[in-house]
Structures are given as structure tokens and as C-alpha cells.
Amino acid sequence: MRFDEYRAHDAVGLAALVAGGEATAGELLDVAVARMAEVNPKINAVTRDMTDIARAQLPLSGPPASGPLAGVPYLLKDLGSHWGGVPTTFGSRLFADVPAAADSSMTRLYRMAGLNIFGKTNTPEFGIWPVTEPHLLGACRNPWDLSRTPGGSSGGAAAAVSAGIVPAAHATDGGGSIRIPAACCGLFGMKPSRGRVSFAPAGEGWAGASIPHAVTRSVRDSAVLLDATCAPQPGDPYFLAPPERPYAQEVGRDPGKLRIGFTDKALTVGAALDPEVAEAVRDVARLCEGLGHRVEPVELPGDHAAMQAAARTILWASVAASIDAECERRGRPLAEDEIEPATHGIYRRGKATTGPEYVRAVQVVHAYGRAAAQVFERCDVFLLATLGRPAIPLGHLFEDPKRTVERLFGYMPNTQAFNNSGQPAMTVPLAWSSDGLPIGIQFVAPTGDESTLFRLAGQLEAARPWFDRVPPL
């Protein structure tokens, strides 16, 4: 199989070729590995090569493995999902040589779906940052412009998909880490509702703010992957009722006439959207109106500043707990060079956080979620920008430490809200900047209603296709 033939299909399409005998899983893996060898030196998206493991999983003879995505090459993010016996580094020297004790439930479900996992993707240390520039793994670059970030923390996943190594890749989202890199790289990125996908064997990430799923080129790939992985595991702390029908059946269904509320503003106090981004939001609002939906301006309720402060407290304490747990497991204290300087500052703040402060932070976040949910008394879907501006230059967040926080929320003012509300949110690549960079548009639905988002996404994909827009790598 040639690369252009491989690139012409999404994951569902590649699986159909394998099922129909037009290609083998081994042929698909060969193309993916060859593409990785060609482009990865430029973008540094795949940071652990597991090709030997993947080849060992291939059937020696007879039909391929069963499952809706049987034979499709796939990549795990190096955070949030384990492959037993292989280190999950979390982008940190602290975990660089610590093999995982067993597969995560996510990995097991991927394998049951027939995916052929052959590598792990780049991520910032502990998934903290919305850019992917870890000291351990090195900076990851955006295939659309190698001087810019692919986003984070699933930056390696998005760069690998955008560059054509795979049609879809595992990702996680604790403050925008699926939607941000998808927006930077011109991909579809769905963050499911809290409780939709299990974090087993872990209980939760960042007090329930983090959730795993994927970044994809097509909407239907995201739907099929979510169908394959939205399986509750014994002991999960959160649970949602299963969808009325498989998500794959929602893509292509008429979404009906939706009430869509929108804002062309930034949610973070003091932040402002780049003019091109604000105009892109207004343009997509007009697109939705032209598709028959009722569209009107709305404001998201809730104390956004208080939520952000509380979420920081939860993040600090969670990072400190992860570091301390590893030090306790191995029986020796943290060494100075095992985590990055910025992470040391977060670690110190986390260690200083008291129990009551942490509980109060969780209460503030939950109160914000209840307030934010009120927007859906007026609308079915909430539309807004994913990012404040297109992909920023590498190093931009950290070149002036006094301005890091200001630049951070100028860049990502709109994603964290929906991690802490627990609502499903997707970014859709419906606009492009004047210099050719993708602009993602975000849509949010009530908790548990991914189905409406998939129906709307399918309609938008048909109205303004993006699948054939690929970077000139």
C-alpha cells in the first residue's frame, strides 16, 4: 500500500480494507512505520517506538483480529494509559524507567477493538501545560508550521495524526488537552462527559476534570472509538447511563433544529480573543444558522475566576500526590533533577495545600459546574472559540516567566471550564487564519449528551469538509 492510499482513509475506512481483504494489518503497520520514520524527526511526535511489540501482535496466518477497528495502527499518549511492562513516562524523568505493572482498561479496550498499538506520543511533564515541550522528551512541533506548538498536553498525538502517521490517536483532557492540540493541528477533538470513559485502574484525574479519549481526522472515527471505550469498570467513582444508540449511528443523523447559544468573547477574565478567532466564531454561528439552527448570543453563568483558582489548587495537590506516591513506592526521596524547575514550584505549592483547602477547591469547582449547567436551560448547544489565538510559537509561554500565566490564559481562555463542569465539549476545525493555521471552534452540550454533539459534528463535517486539508510535510 502506498502512503497516499493510506492517507485517503480514516480509521474506519482502513479497518474496512482489512476486513474486505484489500489490505492486511501488516501492510498498514508498514506504511505507518515508514511515515513515522519520514516525518517524526521533524515533529518529534512519537517518543517511544513499540513496532516490535506491534508486529508480535499480528496474526501469523488466517483472518485479522476481530473488532470494529481491527488492523488499524494506533498510538498511545505517554500519559493516562498504560501498556503492561512498558514505561509510561508522563513526560518526566521521574517515571522514565518505571515499567507499568499492567495494561490500563483503556489499553485493553483498544486491543479488543482490534487496534494495533505501535508507539507512544509526546506529552508535557504530568500533562500540566497546553504546549508539548518536556525536558525529557524534547519539544514537539506543529506539522502546519514547525516553529509553532501542536498544543498540549496531547500534542504528540495531534501532531502524529495531522502528519499522517495514524488517522487517530489516544489523548486525554484535563483542562483542554484534547481540544487544544486538535485546534492547533486542524483535527476533530471530543472531550467526553465526566464518567463516560473509565480511568481504571486509577480512580480519577484531577478531581474528575480529566478524561481520556482521542484526537481524529474524521468525526466517525471519534464516535467509533468512544463506542469501543465507554465501558464502565468495576469500582469506577463516576457513572453515566449508556447512550440510547451507538455513537457511530449518530454521525450522519439529522440533528434537528437546535437552539445554539454562542459567545465571541473569552471566558477568562482579562483575556481577549484574537480578532481572526472572534470572527471565526461569528462565521460559524452564521453557518449554523444557515443549517437551520436557532442561534443567539448567550453568556456562560458562574464565577470563572474562582473556578480557575480552585482548579489550580486541585492540580497542584494532584501533582504532589503523584510524585510522593512514586517516591514512596521506590523507597527514596525525590532528586532535584527528576522533575522540571516549573514542576518543582507546582510540587511545593501542592505540598503546602491543606486538606480543607483541597476540599474547598473541589466544592468551588462543583458549584461552578452547577452554575454553568444553567446555560442549557436556554440552549441545546453552546458555541465558542476553542483557543484565544491560533497555535503559538514554541517557547512562547516560558520565555518571560513573569508573563507565563497571562500568556497561558490568553492562549487557552475557554477550555478549562468544561473539564470542571463535566460537560462534553468538542473542537471542530471549521476555520483558518490568514497565514494558514487551523482555528478550532468549540461546541458544548449538557453532561451525558455526546450524541447531540456527534450529530451536529457530522452535519458540520458535511457542510464544511476538512478531511483533505493536510499540512505540507
Short mmCIF file of C-alpha atoms in Angstrom, two decimals:
data_model
loop_
_atom_site.label_atom_id
_atom_site.label_comp_id
_atom_site.label_asym_id
_atom_site.label_seq_id
_atom_site.Cartn_x
_atom_site.Cartn_y
_atom_site.Cartn_z
CA MET A 1 0.00 0.00 0.00
CA ARG A 2 1.22 3.50 -0.86
CA PHE A 3 1.10 6.33 1.66
CA ASP A 4 -1.36 8.35 -0.43
CA GLU A 5 -3.75 5.38 -0.38
CA TYR A 6 -3.32 5.04 3.39
CA ARG A 7 -3.84 8.77 3.96
CA ALA A 8 -7.03 8.77 1.91
CA HIS A 9 -8.81 6.72 4.60
CA ASP A 10 -9.79 7.32 8.19
CA ALA A 11 -9.50 4.52 10.76
CA VAL A 12 -12.94 3.13 9.93
CA GLY A 13 -12.01 3.10 6.25
CA LEU A 14 -8.71 1.32 6.89
CA ALA A 15 -10.49 -1.29 9.00
CA ALA A 16 -12.90 -1.88 6.14
CA LEU A 17 -9.98 -2.53 3.77
CA VAL A 18 -8.59 -5.13 6.18
CA ALA A 19 -11.99 -6.74 6.74
CA GLY A 20 -12.56 -6.92 2.98
CA GLY A 21 -9.17 -8.46 2.25
CA GLU A 22 -7.93 -5.41 0.31
CA ALA A 23 -5.11 -4.81 2.80
CA THR A 24 -3.56 -6.59 5.75
CA ALA A 25 -2.81 -5.28 9.21
CA GLY A 26 0.86 -5.84 8.48
CA GLU A 27 0.70 -3.67 5.35
CA LEU A 28 -0.99 -0.86 7.28
CA LEU A 29 1.63 -1.07 10.00
CA ASP A 30 4.41 -0.94 7.41
CA VAL A 31 3.00 2.29 5.95
CA ALA A 32 2.53 3.85 9.40
CA VAL A 33 6.07 2.95 10.47
CA ALA A 34 7.53 4.27 7.22
CA ARG A 35 5.63 7.54 7.60
CA MET A 36 6.84 7.80 11.18
CA ALA A 37 10.44 7.36 10.02
CA GLU A 38 9.93 10.07 7.41
CA VAL A 39 8.27 12.82 9.46
CA ASN A 40 8.96 12.12 13.12
CA PRO A 41 12.49 13.57 13.03
CA LYS A 42 10.84 16.89 12.05
CA ILE A 43 8.00 16.92 14.58
CA ASN A 44 9.07 14.64 17.48
CA ALA A 45 5.53 13.33 17.96
CA VAL A 46 6.26 9.65 18.68
CA THR A 47 8.68 9.28 21.56
CA ARG A 48 8.59 5.51 22.14
CA ASP A 49 8.78 3.06 19.26
CA MET A 50 6.83 -0.13 20.04
CA THR A 51 6.90 -1.51 16.49
CA ASP A 52 8.42 -4.81 17.60
CA ILE A 53 5.57 -5.29 20.08
CA ALA A 54 3.02 -4.39 17.40
CA ARG A 55 4.50 -6.85 14.90
CA ALA A 56 4.35 -9.57 17.52
CA GLN A 57 0.60 -8.92 17.89
CA LEU A 58 -0.08 -9.54 14.19
CA PRO A 59 -1.64 -12.89 13.31
CA LEU A 60 0.82 -15.20 11.57
CA SER A 61 -1.90 -16.55 9.32
CA GLY A 62 -5.64 -16.54 8.90
CA PRO A 63 -8.03 -13.61 9.42
CA PRO A 64 -7.03 -10.49 11.38
CA ALA A 65 -8.12 -9.85 14.92
CA SER A 66 -11.78 -9.07 15.38
CA GLY A 67 -13.16 -5.70 16.41
CA PRO A 68 -14.52 -2.60 14.67
CA LEU A 69 -11.02 -1.21 14.06
CA ALA A 70 -9.15 -4.47 13.52
CA GLY A 71 -5.73 -3.97 11.98
CA VAL A 72 -5.60 -0.17 12.26
CA PRO A 73 -2.28 1.27 13.53
CA TYR A 74 -2.66 3.34 16.68
CA LEU A 75 -0.62 5.33 19.22
CA LEU A 76 -0.97 5.75 22.99
CA LYS A 77 -0.25 9.03 24.71
CA ASP A 78 2.66 8.63 27.15
CA LEU A 79 0.29 9.62 29.96
CA GLY A 80 -3.06 8.32 31.11
CA SER A 81 -2.99 4.80 29.70
CA HIS A 82 -0.51 2.01 30.39
CA TRP A 83 0.86 -0.90 28.39
CA GLY A 84 1.99 -3.55 30.87
CA GLY A 85 5.77 -3.87 31.07
CA VAL A 86 6.44 -0.63 29.17
CA PRO A 87 7.19 2.65 30.99
CA THR A 88 4.60 5.40 30.94
CA THR A 89 6.88 8.41 31.43
CA PHE A 90 4.25 11.14 31.97
CA GLY A 91 6.87 13.28 30.19
CA SER A 92 9.02 13.15 33.33
CA ARG A 93 12.43 11.78 34.26
CA LEU A 94 10.82 10.55 37.49
CA PHE A 95 8.92 7.84 35.57
CA ALA A 96 11.26 7.37 32.60
CA ASP A 97 12.38 3.88 33.60
CA VAL A 98 9.35 2.65 35.58
CA PRO A 99 7.53 -0.13 33.69
CA ALA A 100 3.76 -0.23 34.03
CA ALA A 101 2.51 -3.10 36.16
CA ALA A 102 -0.35 -3.94 33.79
CA ASP A 103 -2.49 -2.62 30.96
CA SER A 104 -4.97 0.12 31.74
CA SER A 105 -8.60 -0.65 30.96
CA MET A 106 -8.36 1.83 28.07
CA THR A 107 -5.46 -0.12 26.52
CA ARG A 108 -7.34 -3.40 26.95
CA LEU A 109 -10.45 -1.97 25.27
CA TYR A 110 -8.38 -0.59 22.41
CA ARG A 111 -6.87 -4.02 21.86
CA MET A 112 -10.32 -5.61 21.96
CA ALA A 113 -11.36 -3.16 19.24
CA GLY A 114 -8.54 -4.57 17.12
CA LEU A 115 -6.21 -1.54 17.17
CA ASN A 116 -2.53 -2.29 16.63
CA ILE A 117 -0.60 -0.08 19.06
CA PHE A 118 2.95 0.60 17.89
CA GLY A 119 4.18 3.61 19.88
CA LYS A 120 3.67 6.32 22.46
CA THR A 121 3.31 10.04 21.88
CA ASN A 122 4.93 13.13 23.34
CA THR A 123 3.40 14.98 26.28
CA PRO A 124 4.45 17.77 28.67
CA GLU A 125 5.51 16.74 32.16
CA PHE A 126 2.45 15.35 34.01
CA GLY A 127 0.22 16.85 31.31
CA ILE A 128 0.38 20.21 33.05
CA TRP A 129 0.90 22.52 30.08
CA PRO A 130 -1.15 23.27 26.92
CA VAL A 131 2.08 23.04 24.89
CA THR A 132 4.33 19.99 24.46
CA GLU A 133 7.91 20.94 25.37
CA PRO A 134 9.08 18.46 28.05
CA HIS A 135 12.74 18.37 29.04
CA LEU A 136 12.76 14.55 28.95
CA LEU A 137 11.22 14.01 25.53
CA GLY A 138 12.04 17.26 23.76
CA ALA A 139 9.73 19.76 22.07
CA CYS A 140 7.03 18.54 19.71
CA ARG A 141 6.33 20.65 16.62
CA ASN A 142 3.18 21.51 14.70
CA PRO A 143 3.05 19.94 11.21
CA TRP A 144 1.36 23.09 9.86
CA ASP A 145 4.26 25.30 10.98
CA LEU A 146 7.33 23.72 12.56
CA SER A 147 8.06 26.89 14.53
CA ARG A 148 4.78 26.55 16.43
CA THR A 149 3.35 24.31 19.11
CA PRO A 150 0.98 21.45 18.30
CA GLY A 151 -0.70 22.25 21.62
CA GLY A 152 -0.82 20.08 24.69
CA SER A 153 -0.94 18.06 26.62
CA SER A 154 -1.84 15.61 23.83
CA GLY A 155 0.46 17.47 21.46
CA GLY A 156 2.32 14.39 20.25
CA ALA A 157 -0.95 12.62 19.48
CA ALA A 158 -2.30 15.55 17.45
CA ALA A 159 0.97 16.09 15.59
CA ALA A 160 1.14 12.38 14.68
CA VAL A 161 -2.42 12.37 13.34
CA SER A 162 -2.03 15.66 11.48
CA ALA A 163 1.23 14.44 9.89
CA GLY A 164 -0.45 11.25 8.66
CA ILE A 165 1.33 8.69 10.82
CA VAL A 166 -2.04 7.45 12.07
CA PRO A 167 -5.64 8.52 11.37
CA ALA A 168 -6.46 8.73 15.09
CA ALA A 169 -4.59 8.57 18.40
CA HIS A 170 -5.25 8.24 22.12
CA ALA A 171 -5.43 11.51 24.06
CA THR A 172 -6.55 12.82 27.46
CA ASP A 173 -8.12 16.11 28.50
CA GLY A 174 -7.79 17.65 31.98
CA GLY A 175 -8.05 21.33 31.03
CA GLY A 176 -8.34 21.22 27.26
CA SER A 177 -5.66 18.66 26.41
CA ILE A 178 -7.70 17.00 23.63
CA ARG A 179 -9.36 20.14 22.28
CA ILE A 180 -6.30 22.42 22.39
CA PRO A 181 -3.98 20.24 20.26
CA ALA A 182 -6.84 19.30 17.93
CA ALA A 183 -7.50 23.01 17.38
CA CYS A 184 -3.79 23.71 16.82
CA CYS A 185 -3.43 20.86 14.31
CA GLY A 186 -6.70 21.06 12.37
CA LEU A 187 -8.32 17.93 13.85
CA PHE A 188 -11.58 16.88 15.44
CA GLY A 189 -11.30 16.54 19.21
CA MET A 190 -14.07 15.33 21.52
CA LYS A 191 -13.79 15.57 25.31
CA PRO A 192 -16.46 13.21 26.67
CA SER A 193 -18.52 13.86 29.78
CA ARG A 194 -17.11 13.11 33.20
CA GLY A 195 -17.79 9.43 33.84
CA ARG A 196 -18.16 8.44 30.19
CA VAL A 197 -14.74 6.72 29.91
CA SER A 198 -13.02 4.90 32.77
CA PHE A 199 -9.58 5.81 34.11
CA ALA A 200 -9.18 2.33 35.65
CA PRO A 201 -7.10 1.22 37.43
CA ALA A 202 -6.78 4.85 38.64
CA GLY A 203 -9.89 6.34 40.18
CA GLU A 204 -9.91 9.76 38.56
CA GLY A 205 -7.67 12.52 37.30
CA TRP A 206 -7.59 16.00 38.85
CA ALA A 207 -10.79 15.51 40.91
CA GLY A 208 -12.69 14.23 37.88
CA ALA A 209 -11.65 17.02 35.50
CA SER A 210 -9.52 14.75 33.32
CA ILE A 211 -10.97 12.23 30.88
CA PRO A 212 -9.42 10.04 28.18
CA HIS A 213 -10.48 9.72 24.55
CA ALA A 214 -8.81 10.57 21.22
CA VAL A 215 -7.92 13.06 18.51
CA THR A 216 -9.09 12.12 15.00
CA ARG A 217 -9.27 13.36 11.43
CA SER A 218 -12.90 12.28 10.98
CA VAL A 219 -15.95 12.58 13.20
CA ARG A 220 -16.95 8.95 12.73
CA ASP A 221 -13.56 7.70 13.98
CA SER A 222 -14.13 9.58 17.23
CA ALA A 223 -17.59 8.08 17.55
CA VAL A 224 -16.42 4.50 16.90
CA LEU A 225 -13.54 4.89 19.35
CA LEU A 226 -15.90 6.19 22.03
CA ASP A 227 -18.27 3.29 21.41
CA ALA A 228 -15.33 0.94 21.94
CA THR A 229 -14.18 2.52 25.20
CA CYS A 230 -17.23 3.86 27.06
CA ALA A 231 -17.43 0.70 29.16
CA PRO A 232 -17.77 1.25 32.93
CA GLN A 233 -15.26 -0.69 35.01
CA PRO A 234 -15.87 -2.19 38.46
CA GLY A 235 -15.40 0.42 41.18
CA ASP A 236 -15.50 3.49 38.93
CA PRO A 237 -16.26 6.61 41.04
CA TYR A 238 -18.46 8.11 38.29
CA PHE A 239 -21.07 6.51 36.07
CA LEU A 240 -23.27 7.70 33.21
CA ALA A 241 -26.16 5.84 31.65
CA PRO A 242 -25.19 4.37 28.28
CA PRO A 243 -26.24 6.26 25.15
CA GLU A 244 -29.58 5.48 23.53
CA ARG A 245 -27.76 4.08 20.47
CA PRO A 246 -24.11 3.69 19.45
CA TYR A 247 -22.39 6.99 18.77
CA ALA A 248 -21.35 5.73 15.34
CA GLN A 249 -25.04 5.72 14.41
CA GLU A 250 -25.41 9.38 15.44
CA VAL A 251 -22.90 10.64 12.87
CA GLY A 252 -24.94 11.43 9.76
CA ARG A 253 -28.28 11.60 11.59
CA ASP A 254 -30.23 14.85 11.30
CA PRO A 255 -29.57 16.84 14.50
CA GLY A 256 -32.91 18.62 14.12
CA LYS A 257 -33.29 22.33 14.75
CA LEU A 258 -31.01 23.06 17.68
CA ARG A 259 -31.01 26.09 19.94
CA ILE A 260 -27.38 27.20 19.80
CA GLY A 261 -26.12 29.88 22.15
CA PHE A 262 -22.80 31.49 21.34
CA THR A 263 -20.23 33.98 22.57
CA ASP A 264 -17.40 35.57 20.64
CA LYS A 265 -15.67 36.51 23.89
CA ALA A 266 -13.06 34.85 26.11
CA LEU A 267 -14.31 33.24 29.32
CA THR A 268 -11.16 34.05 31.31
CA VAL A 269 -11.41 37.47 32.95
CA GLY A 270 -8.99 39.91 31.33
CA ALA A 271 -8.34 37.75 28.26
CA ALA A 272 -9.39 38.66 24.74
CA LEU A 273 -9.74 36.64 21.56
CA ASP A 274 -7.55 37.32 18.56
CA PRO A 275 -9.75 39.22 16.04
CA GLU A 276 -9.48 36.39 13.48
CA VAL A 277 -10.64 33.89 16.09
CA ALA A 278 -13.58 36.05 17.17
CA GLU A 279 -14.63 36.48 13.54
CA ALA A 280 -14.33 32.73 13.00
CA VAL A 281 -16.80 32.16 15.86
CA ARG A 282 -19.25 34.61 14.32
CA ASP A 283 -18.79 32.99 10.90
CA VAL A 284 -19.57 29.53 12.31
CA ALA A 285 -22.58 30.94 14.15
CA ARG A 286 -23.84 32.16 10.76
CA LEU A 287 -23.06 28.72 9.26
CA CYS A 288 -25.15 27.05 11.96
CA GLU A 289 -27.99 29.49 11.35
CA GLY A 290 -27.82 28.67 7.63
CA LEU A 291 -28.12 24.98 8.51
CA GLY A 292 -31.47 25.71 10.16
CA HIS A 293 -30.49 26.11 13.81
CA ARG A 294 -31.65 28.96 16.02
CA VAL A 295 -28.58 30.90 17.08
CA GLU A 296 -28.38 33.69 19.66
CA PRO A 297 -25.75 35.29 21.92
CA VAL A 298 -25.57 33.96 25.49
CA GLU A 299 -23.23 34.28 28.47
CA LEU A 300 -21.95 31.31 30.45
CA PRO A 301 -23.02 31.64 34.12
CA GLY A 302 -20.64 31.03 37.01
CA ASP A 303 -17.60 32.58 38.70
CA HIS A 304 -14.92 31.69 36.15
CA ALA A 305 -12.05 33.26 38.11
CA ALA A 306 -12.96 31.34 41.27
CA MET A 307 -13.16 28.11 39.27
CA GLN A 308 -9.71 28.66 37.77
CA ALA A 309 -8.18 29.36 41.18
CA ALA A 310 -9.78 26.23 42.63
CA ALA A 311 -8.68 24.12 39.65
CA ARG A 312 -5.08 25.28 40.20
CA THR A 313 -5.25 24.12 43.81
CA ILE A 314 -6.54 20.71 42.69
CA LEU A 315 -3.83 20.42 40.03
CA TRP A 316 -1.03 21.38 42.47
CA ALA A 317 -2.20 18.86 45.07
CA SER A 318 -2.71 16.12 42.47
CA VAL A 319 0.78 16.53 41.02
CA ALA A 320 2.31 16.50 44.50
CA ALA A 321 0.37 13.35 45.39
CA SER A 322 1.59 11.57 42.22
CA ILE A 323 5.22 12.47 42.90
CA ASP A 324 5.03 11.45 46.55
CA ALA A 325 3.35 8.15 45.67
CA GLU A 326 6.18 7.22 43.29
CA CYS A 327 8.85 8.22 45.81
CA GLU A 328 7.13 6.09 48.45
CA ARG A 329 6.82 3.13 46.06
CA ARG A 330 10.50 3.09 45.21
CA GLY A 331 11.65 3.92 48.73
CA ARG A 332 13.77 7.03 48.11
CA PRO A 333 13.09 10.77 48.05
CA LEU A 334 12.77 12.98 45.00
CA ALA A 335 16.03 14.11 43.44
CA GLU A 336 16.36 17.69 42.20
CA ASP A 337 16.83 16.74 38.54
CA GLU A 338 13.93 14.25 38.36
CA ILE A 339 11.30 16.90 37.61
CA GLU A 340 11.46 20.20 35.76
CA PRO A 341 12.02 23.51 37.59
CA ALA A 342 8.47 24.71 36.90
CA THR A 343 7.12 21.41 38.21
CA HIS A 344 9.16 21.86 41.39
CA GLY A 345 7.23 25.07 42.01
CA ILE A 346 3.92 23.27 41.49
CA TYR A 347 5.10 20.42 43.73
CA ARG A 348 5.94 22.85 46.55
CA ARG A 349 2.53 24.51 46.26
CA GLY A 350 0.84 21.12 46.27
CA LYS A 351 2.74 20.01 49.37
CA ALA A 352 1.66 23.20 51.12
CA THR A 353 -2.02 22.69 50.27
CA THR A 354 -4.04 21.63 53.30
CA GLY A 355 -6.84 19.09 53.34
CA PRO A 356 -9.52 21.73 53.95
CA GLU A 357 -8.14 23.86 51.10
CA TYR A 358 -8.36 20.92 48.71
CA VAL A 359 -11.92 20.06 49.78
CA ARG A 360 -12.96 23.69 49.44
CA ALA A 361 -11.45 23.79 45.94
CA VAL A 362 -13.49 20.74 44.91
CA GLN A 363 -16.62 22.41 46.31
CA VAL A 364 -15.94 25.58 44.30
CA VAL A 365 -15.47 23.55 41.12
CA HIS A 366 -18.70 21.65 41.71
CA ALA A 367 -20.57 24.91 42.35
CA TYR A 368 -19.21 26.22 39.06
CA GLY A 369 -20.48 23.13 37.26
CA ARG A 370 -23.97 23.66 38.63
CA ALA A 371 -23.92 27.31 37.54
CA ALA A 372 -22.53 26.55 34.06
CA ALA A 373 -25.24 23.94 33.50
CA GLN A 374 -27.84 26.71 33.62
CA VAL A 375 -26.86 27.84 30.13
CA PHE A 376 -28.60 24.73 28.80
CA GLU A 377 -31.95 25.97 30.11
CA ARG A 378 -31.76 28.39 27.16
CA CYS A 379 -29.96 26.33 24.54
CA ASP A 380 -29.13 22.79 23.46
CA VAL A 381 -25.53 23.57 22.49
CA PHE A 382 -23.09 26.32 23.47
CA LEU A 383 -20.71 27.60 20.77
CA LEU A 384 -17.46 29.50 21.43
CA ALA A 385 -13.80 29.60 20.44
CA THR A 386 -11.57 26.73 21.49
CA LEU A 387 -8.42 28.87 21.79
CA GLY A 388 -7.78 32.57 22.11
CA ARG A 389 -5.46 32.52 19.11
CA PRO A 390 -4.02 30.03 16.62
CA ALA A 391 -1.05 27.85 17.57
CA ILE A 392 1.57 29.94 19.40
CA PRO A 393 5.34 29.83 18.75
CA LEU A 394 7.43 27.23 20.55
CA GLY A 395 8.77 28.61 23.83
CA HIS A 396 6.25 31.47 23.92
CA LEU A 397 4.76 30.53 27.30
CA PHE A 398 8.09 30.29 29.09
CA GLU A 399 10.37 32.94 27.56
CA ASP A 400 9.22 35.53 30.13
CA PRO A 401 8.36 33.81 33.45
CA LYS A 402 6.59 36.94 34.73
CA ARG A 403 4.11 36.70 31.85
CA THR A 404 3.57 32.94 31.74
CA VAL A 405 0.16 32.99 33.46
CA GLU A 406 -1.04 35.93 31.36
CA ARG A 407 0.07 34.22 28.15
CA LEU A 408 -1.31 30.88 29.29
CA PHE A 409 -4.88 32.11 29.66
CA GLY A 410 -4.66 34.43 26.68
CA TYR A 411 -3.95 31.30 24.66
CA MET A 412 -6.42 28.90 26.39
CA PRO A 413 -9.22 31.01 27.93
CA ASN A 414 -12.14 28.74 27.04
CA THR A 415 -11.40 25.05 27.58
CA GLN A 416 -10.86 24.50 31.31
CA ALA A 417 -14.43 25.47 32.17
CA PHE A 418 -15.91 22.29 30.71
CA ASN A 419 -13.46 19.93 32.38
CA ASN A 420 -14.65 21.27 35.69
CA SER A 421 -18.32 21.34 34.75
CA GLY A 422 -18.05 17.76 33.46
CA GLN A 423 -19.87 18.60 30.23
CA PRO A 424 -18.89 17.09 26.86
CA ALA A 425 -17.12 19.51 24.54
CA MET A 426 -15.73 19.15 21.03
CA THR A 427 -13.49 21.27 18.84
CA VAL A 428 -14.17 21.26 15.12
CA PRO A 429 -11.66 22.58 12.51
CA LEU A 430 -14.03 24.94 10.72
CA ALA A 431 -11.81 28.00 10.15
CA TRP A 432 -8.29 29.01 9.12
CA SER A 433 -6.17 32.04 9.89
CA SER A 434 -4.82 34.39 7.22
CA ASP A 435 -1.43 32.68 7.49
CA GLY A 436 -2.88 29.19 7.01
CA LEU A 437 -3.14 27.94 10.60
CA PRO A 438 -6.18 25.97 11.79
CA ILE A 439 -8.74 27.65 14.06
CA GLY A 440 -10.86 25.29 16.16
CA ILE A 441 -14.45 26.09 17.10
CA GLN A 442 -15.79 24.59 20.32
CA PHE A 443 -19.27 23.20 20.97
CA VAL A 444 -20.53 22.11 24.41
CA ALA A 445 -23.60 20.07 25.40
CA PRO A 446 -25.23 19.05 28.69
CA THR A 447 -23.49 16.32 30.67
CA GLY A 448 -24.10 12.93 29.10
CA ASP A 449 -25.22 14.28 25.72
CA GLU A 450 -22.36 13.42 23.39
CA SER A 451 -24.99 12.19 20.92
CA THR A 452 -26.16 15.71 20.06
CA LEU A 453 -22.57 16.80 19.52
CA PHE A 454 -21.84 13.88 17.18
CA ARG A 455 -24.98 14.60 15.14
CA LEU A 456 -24.06 18.28 14.86
CA ALA A 457 -20.41 17.47 14.08
CA GLY A 458 -21.46 15.16 11.27
CA GLN A 459 -23.61 17.91 9.79
CA LEU A 460 -20.76 20.45 10.05
CA GLU A 461 -18.29 17.99 8.51
CA ALA A 462 -20.59 17.60 5.51
CA ALA A 463 -21.15 21.35 5.22
CA ARG A 464 -17.51 22.41 5.52
CA PRO A 465 -15.25 19.35 4.96
CA TRP A 466 -11.75 19.39 6.40
CA PHE A 467 -10.52 15.81 5.92
CA ASP A 468 -8.48 16.57 2.80
CA ARG A 469 -6.77 19.63 4.28
CA VAL A 470 -3.36 18.29 5.28
CA PRO A 471 -0.08 20.02 6.20
CA PRO A 472 2.68 20.25 3.59
CA LEU A 473 5.08 17.86 5.30
#
